[in-house]
CSV table of C-alpha atoms in Angstrom, one decimal:
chain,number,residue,atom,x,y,z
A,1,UNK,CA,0.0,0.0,0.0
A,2,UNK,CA,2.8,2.1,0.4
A,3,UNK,CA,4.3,1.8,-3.1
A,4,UNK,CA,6.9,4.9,-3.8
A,5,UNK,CA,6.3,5.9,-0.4
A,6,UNK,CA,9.7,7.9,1.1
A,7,UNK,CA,10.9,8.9,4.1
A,8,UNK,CA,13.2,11.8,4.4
A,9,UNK,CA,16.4,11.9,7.0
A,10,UNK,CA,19.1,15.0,7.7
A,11,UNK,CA,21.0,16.5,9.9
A,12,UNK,CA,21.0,12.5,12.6
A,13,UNK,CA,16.7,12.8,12.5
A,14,UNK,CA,13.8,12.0,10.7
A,15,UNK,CA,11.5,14.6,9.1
A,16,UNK,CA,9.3,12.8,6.6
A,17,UNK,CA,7.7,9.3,8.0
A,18,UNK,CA,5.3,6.6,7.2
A,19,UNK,CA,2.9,6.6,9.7
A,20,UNK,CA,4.3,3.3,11.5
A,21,UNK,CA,4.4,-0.5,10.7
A,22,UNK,CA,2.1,-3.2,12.4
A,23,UNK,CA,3.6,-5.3,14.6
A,24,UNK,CA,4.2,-8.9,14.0
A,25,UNK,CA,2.0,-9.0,17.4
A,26,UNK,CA,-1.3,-7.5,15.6
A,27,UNK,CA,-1.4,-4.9,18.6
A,28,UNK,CA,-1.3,-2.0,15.9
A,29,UNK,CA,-4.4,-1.2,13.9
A,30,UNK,CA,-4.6,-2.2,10.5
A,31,UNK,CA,-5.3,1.4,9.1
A,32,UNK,CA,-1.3,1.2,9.0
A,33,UNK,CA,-1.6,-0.6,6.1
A,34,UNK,CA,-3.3,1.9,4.1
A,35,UNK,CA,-1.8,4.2,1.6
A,36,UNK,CA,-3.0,7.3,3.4
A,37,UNK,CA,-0.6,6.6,6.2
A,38,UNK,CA,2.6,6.3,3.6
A,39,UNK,CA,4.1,9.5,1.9
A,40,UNK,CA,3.0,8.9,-0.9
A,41,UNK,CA,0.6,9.8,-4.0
A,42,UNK,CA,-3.2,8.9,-3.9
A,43,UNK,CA,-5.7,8.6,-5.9
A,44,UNK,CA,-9.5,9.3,-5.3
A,45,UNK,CA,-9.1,8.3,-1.2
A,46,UNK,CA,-8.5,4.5,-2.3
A,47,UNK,CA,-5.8,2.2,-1.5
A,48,UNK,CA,-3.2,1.2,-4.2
A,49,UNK,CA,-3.7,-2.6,-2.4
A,50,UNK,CA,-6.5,-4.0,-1.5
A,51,UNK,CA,-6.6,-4.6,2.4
A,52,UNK,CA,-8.2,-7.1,4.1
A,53,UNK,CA,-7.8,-7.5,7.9
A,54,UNK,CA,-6.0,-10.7,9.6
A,55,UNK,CA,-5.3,-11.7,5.7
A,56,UNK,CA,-2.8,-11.1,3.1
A,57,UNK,CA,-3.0,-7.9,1.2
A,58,UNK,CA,-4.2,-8.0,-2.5
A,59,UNK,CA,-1.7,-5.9,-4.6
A,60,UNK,CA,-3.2,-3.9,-7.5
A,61,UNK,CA,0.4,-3.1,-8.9
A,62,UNK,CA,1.6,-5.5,-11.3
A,63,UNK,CA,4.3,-3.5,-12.7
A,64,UNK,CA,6.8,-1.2,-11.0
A,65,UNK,CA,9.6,0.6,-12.3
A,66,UNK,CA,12.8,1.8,-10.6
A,67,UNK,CA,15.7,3.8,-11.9
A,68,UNK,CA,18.5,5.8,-10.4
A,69,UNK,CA,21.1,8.1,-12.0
A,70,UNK,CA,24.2,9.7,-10.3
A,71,UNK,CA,25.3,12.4,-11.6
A,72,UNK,CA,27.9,15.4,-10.7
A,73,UNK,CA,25.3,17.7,-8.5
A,74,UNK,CA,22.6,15.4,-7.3
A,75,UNK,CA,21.4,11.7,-7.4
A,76,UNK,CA,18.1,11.1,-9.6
A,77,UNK,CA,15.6,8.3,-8.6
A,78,UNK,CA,12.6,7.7,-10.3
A,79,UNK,CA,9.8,5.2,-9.8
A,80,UNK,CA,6.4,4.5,-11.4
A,81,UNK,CA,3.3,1.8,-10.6
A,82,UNK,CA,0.3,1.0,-12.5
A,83,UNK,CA,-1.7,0.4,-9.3
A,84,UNK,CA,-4.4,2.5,-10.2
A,85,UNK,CA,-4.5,1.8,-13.7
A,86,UNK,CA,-7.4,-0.9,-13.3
A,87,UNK,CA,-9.6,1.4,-11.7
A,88,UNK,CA,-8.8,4.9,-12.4
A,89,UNK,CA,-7.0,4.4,-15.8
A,90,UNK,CA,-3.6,6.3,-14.3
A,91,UNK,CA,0.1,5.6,-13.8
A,92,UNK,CA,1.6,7.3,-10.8
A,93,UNK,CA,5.5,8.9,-11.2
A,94,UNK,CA,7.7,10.0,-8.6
A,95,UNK,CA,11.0,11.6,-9.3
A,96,UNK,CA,13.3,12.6,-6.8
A,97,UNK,CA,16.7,14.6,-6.9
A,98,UNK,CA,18.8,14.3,-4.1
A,99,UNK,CA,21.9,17.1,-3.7
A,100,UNK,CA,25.5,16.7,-2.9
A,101,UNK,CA,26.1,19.7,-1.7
A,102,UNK,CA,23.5,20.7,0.3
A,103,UNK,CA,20.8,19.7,2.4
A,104,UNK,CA,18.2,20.0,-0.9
A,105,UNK,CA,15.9,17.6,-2.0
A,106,UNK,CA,13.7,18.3,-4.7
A,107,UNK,CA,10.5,15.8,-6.1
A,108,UNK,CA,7.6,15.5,-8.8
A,109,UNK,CA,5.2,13.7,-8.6
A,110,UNK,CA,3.4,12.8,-12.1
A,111,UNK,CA,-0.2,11.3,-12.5
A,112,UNK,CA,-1.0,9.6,-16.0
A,113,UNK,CA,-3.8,9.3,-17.4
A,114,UNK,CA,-3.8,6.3,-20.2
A,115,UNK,CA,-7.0,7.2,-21.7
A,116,UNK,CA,-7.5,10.3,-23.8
A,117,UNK,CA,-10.9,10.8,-22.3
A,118,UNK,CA,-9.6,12.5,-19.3
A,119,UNK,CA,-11.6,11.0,-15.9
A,120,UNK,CA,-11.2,14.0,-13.3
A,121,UNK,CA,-10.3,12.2,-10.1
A,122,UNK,CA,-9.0,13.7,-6.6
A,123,UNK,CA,-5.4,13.3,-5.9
A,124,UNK,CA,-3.5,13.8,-2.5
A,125,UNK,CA,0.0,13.8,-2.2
A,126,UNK,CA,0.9,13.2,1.9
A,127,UNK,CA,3.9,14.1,3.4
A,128,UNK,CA,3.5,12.7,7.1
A,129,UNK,CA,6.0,14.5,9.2
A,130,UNK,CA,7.8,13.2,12.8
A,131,UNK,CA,6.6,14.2,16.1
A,132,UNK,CA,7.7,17.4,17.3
A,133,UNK,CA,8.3,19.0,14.2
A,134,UNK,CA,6.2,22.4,14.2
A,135,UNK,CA,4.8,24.3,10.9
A,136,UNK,CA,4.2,27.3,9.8
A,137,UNK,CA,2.3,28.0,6.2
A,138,UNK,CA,3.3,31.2,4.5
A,139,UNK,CA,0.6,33.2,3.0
A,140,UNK,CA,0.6,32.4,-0.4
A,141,UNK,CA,-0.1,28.7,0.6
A,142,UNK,CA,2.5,26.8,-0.9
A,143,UNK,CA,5.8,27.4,1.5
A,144,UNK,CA,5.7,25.3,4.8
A,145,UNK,CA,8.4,26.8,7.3
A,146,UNK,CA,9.3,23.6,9.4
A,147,UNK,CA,11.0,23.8,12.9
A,148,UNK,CA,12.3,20.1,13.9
A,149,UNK,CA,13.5,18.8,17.9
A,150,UNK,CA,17.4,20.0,17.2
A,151,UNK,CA,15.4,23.2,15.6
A,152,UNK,CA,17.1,22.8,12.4
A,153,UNK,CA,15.2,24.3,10.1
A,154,UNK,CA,13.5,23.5,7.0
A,155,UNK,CA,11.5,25.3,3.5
A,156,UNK,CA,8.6,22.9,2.2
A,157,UNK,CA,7.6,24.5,-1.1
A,158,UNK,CA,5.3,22.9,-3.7
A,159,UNK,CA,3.8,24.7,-7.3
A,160,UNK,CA,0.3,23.8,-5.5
A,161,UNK,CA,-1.4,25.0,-2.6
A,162,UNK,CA,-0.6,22.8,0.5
A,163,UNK,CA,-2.3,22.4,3.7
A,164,UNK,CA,-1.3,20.7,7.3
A,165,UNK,CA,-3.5,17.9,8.1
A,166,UNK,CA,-3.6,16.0,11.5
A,167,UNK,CA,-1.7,12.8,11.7
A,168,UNK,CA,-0.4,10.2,14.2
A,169,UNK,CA,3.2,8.5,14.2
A,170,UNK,CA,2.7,5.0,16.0
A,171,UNK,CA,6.4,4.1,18.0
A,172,UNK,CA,6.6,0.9,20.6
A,173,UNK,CA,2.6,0.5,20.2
A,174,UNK,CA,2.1,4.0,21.3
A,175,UNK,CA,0.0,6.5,18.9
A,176,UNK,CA,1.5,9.9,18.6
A,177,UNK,CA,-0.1,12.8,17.7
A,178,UNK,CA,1.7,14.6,14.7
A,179,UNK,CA,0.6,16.0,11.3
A,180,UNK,CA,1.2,16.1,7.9
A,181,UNK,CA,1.8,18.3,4.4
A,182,UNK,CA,-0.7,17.3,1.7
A,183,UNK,CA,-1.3,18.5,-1.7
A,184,UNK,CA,-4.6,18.3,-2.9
A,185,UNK,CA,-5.7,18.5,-6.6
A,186,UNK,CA,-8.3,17.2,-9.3
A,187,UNK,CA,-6.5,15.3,-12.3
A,188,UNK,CA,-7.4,17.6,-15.4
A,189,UNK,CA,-5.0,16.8,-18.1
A,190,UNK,CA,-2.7,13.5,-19.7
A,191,UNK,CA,0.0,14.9,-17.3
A,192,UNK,CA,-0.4,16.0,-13.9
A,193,UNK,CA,2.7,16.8,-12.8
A,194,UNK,CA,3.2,18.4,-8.8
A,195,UNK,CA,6.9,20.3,-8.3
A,196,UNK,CA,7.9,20.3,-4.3
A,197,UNK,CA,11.2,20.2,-2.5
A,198,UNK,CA,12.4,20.2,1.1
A,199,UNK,CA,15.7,22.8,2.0
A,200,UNK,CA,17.2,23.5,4.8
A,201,UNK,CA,17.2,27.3,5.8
């Protein structure tokens, strides 16, 4: 459920998360499982594997791609899955760009649609953040100024409007209340493609 899901680490601590595992014990609650609780791209509120509780997942994704480039300034990663192509005719796309010089990582985030008849569907793209980390949203709506526990801080800034959404962070059993960057849109075109990118300040 979690397919090109990230997680983001600088400075010896965490800043983006998933939203916890479940433990081999079944104490945590399934909803861990679901692709609303990864950072990651969804479409239309659903999850990219079908989960069924005390039973193994059904995965929609029959093809994913991986591919990573190093060049001279930054390391390139890219990923796609068709997960949603059975139900919502699209192909998610995450490219990443990773700096060597500086604490800077850039992503986009592509949503294809396969089907010239465009199908308008909601898309959210969540960054769930650690516990602790405090945010403040600039007034245009599309810079996050991020404080974290060492108070390094950090620029969020997307080409859409963002908005900070509750969240929880599950550690040793134990829900913790935290929250989350997500980017909210409707698919309107062959391409969707979403520009963000985390900097230290």
């Amino acid at each position: 459920a979690g397919t090109l899901a990230i997680e983001i680490s600088a400075e010896g601590e965490k800043i983006i998360t998933n939203c916890g595992g479940t433990e081999s014990s079944g104490k945590n609650p399934g909803y861990l499982k679901y692709s609303a609780a990864h950072s990651t791209i969804i479409i239309n509120n659903t999850n990219i594997s079908e989960i069924i509780e005390g039973s193994t997942n059904k995965t929609f994704p029959k093809e994913v791609f991986f591919d990573s480039k190093y060049e001279k300034e930054f390391v390139a990663l890219s990923g796609t899955h068709n997960g949603y192509l059975k139900n919502y005719s699209k192909i998610c796309k995450r490219e990443l760009f990773i700096s060597k010089r500086n604490n800077l990582f850039k992503g986009e985030d592509t949503i294809i649609s396969t089907k010239s008849n465009i199908e308008k569907k909601v898309y959210d793209i969540r960054f769930h953040l650690m516990p602790g980390i405090s945010t403040t949203i600039t007034e245009n709506e599309k810079n996050i100024i991020m404080r974290t526990k060492k108070n390094n801080m950090y620029m969020f800034k997307s080409d859409h409007k963002t908005t900070i959404d509750n969240s929880i962070y599950v550690d040793n059993d134990t829900a913790i209340q935290t929250s989350q960057i997500v980017i909210s849109g409707i698919t309107s075109s062959l391409k969707n493609k979403i520009k963000w990118s985390l900097e230290k300040i």
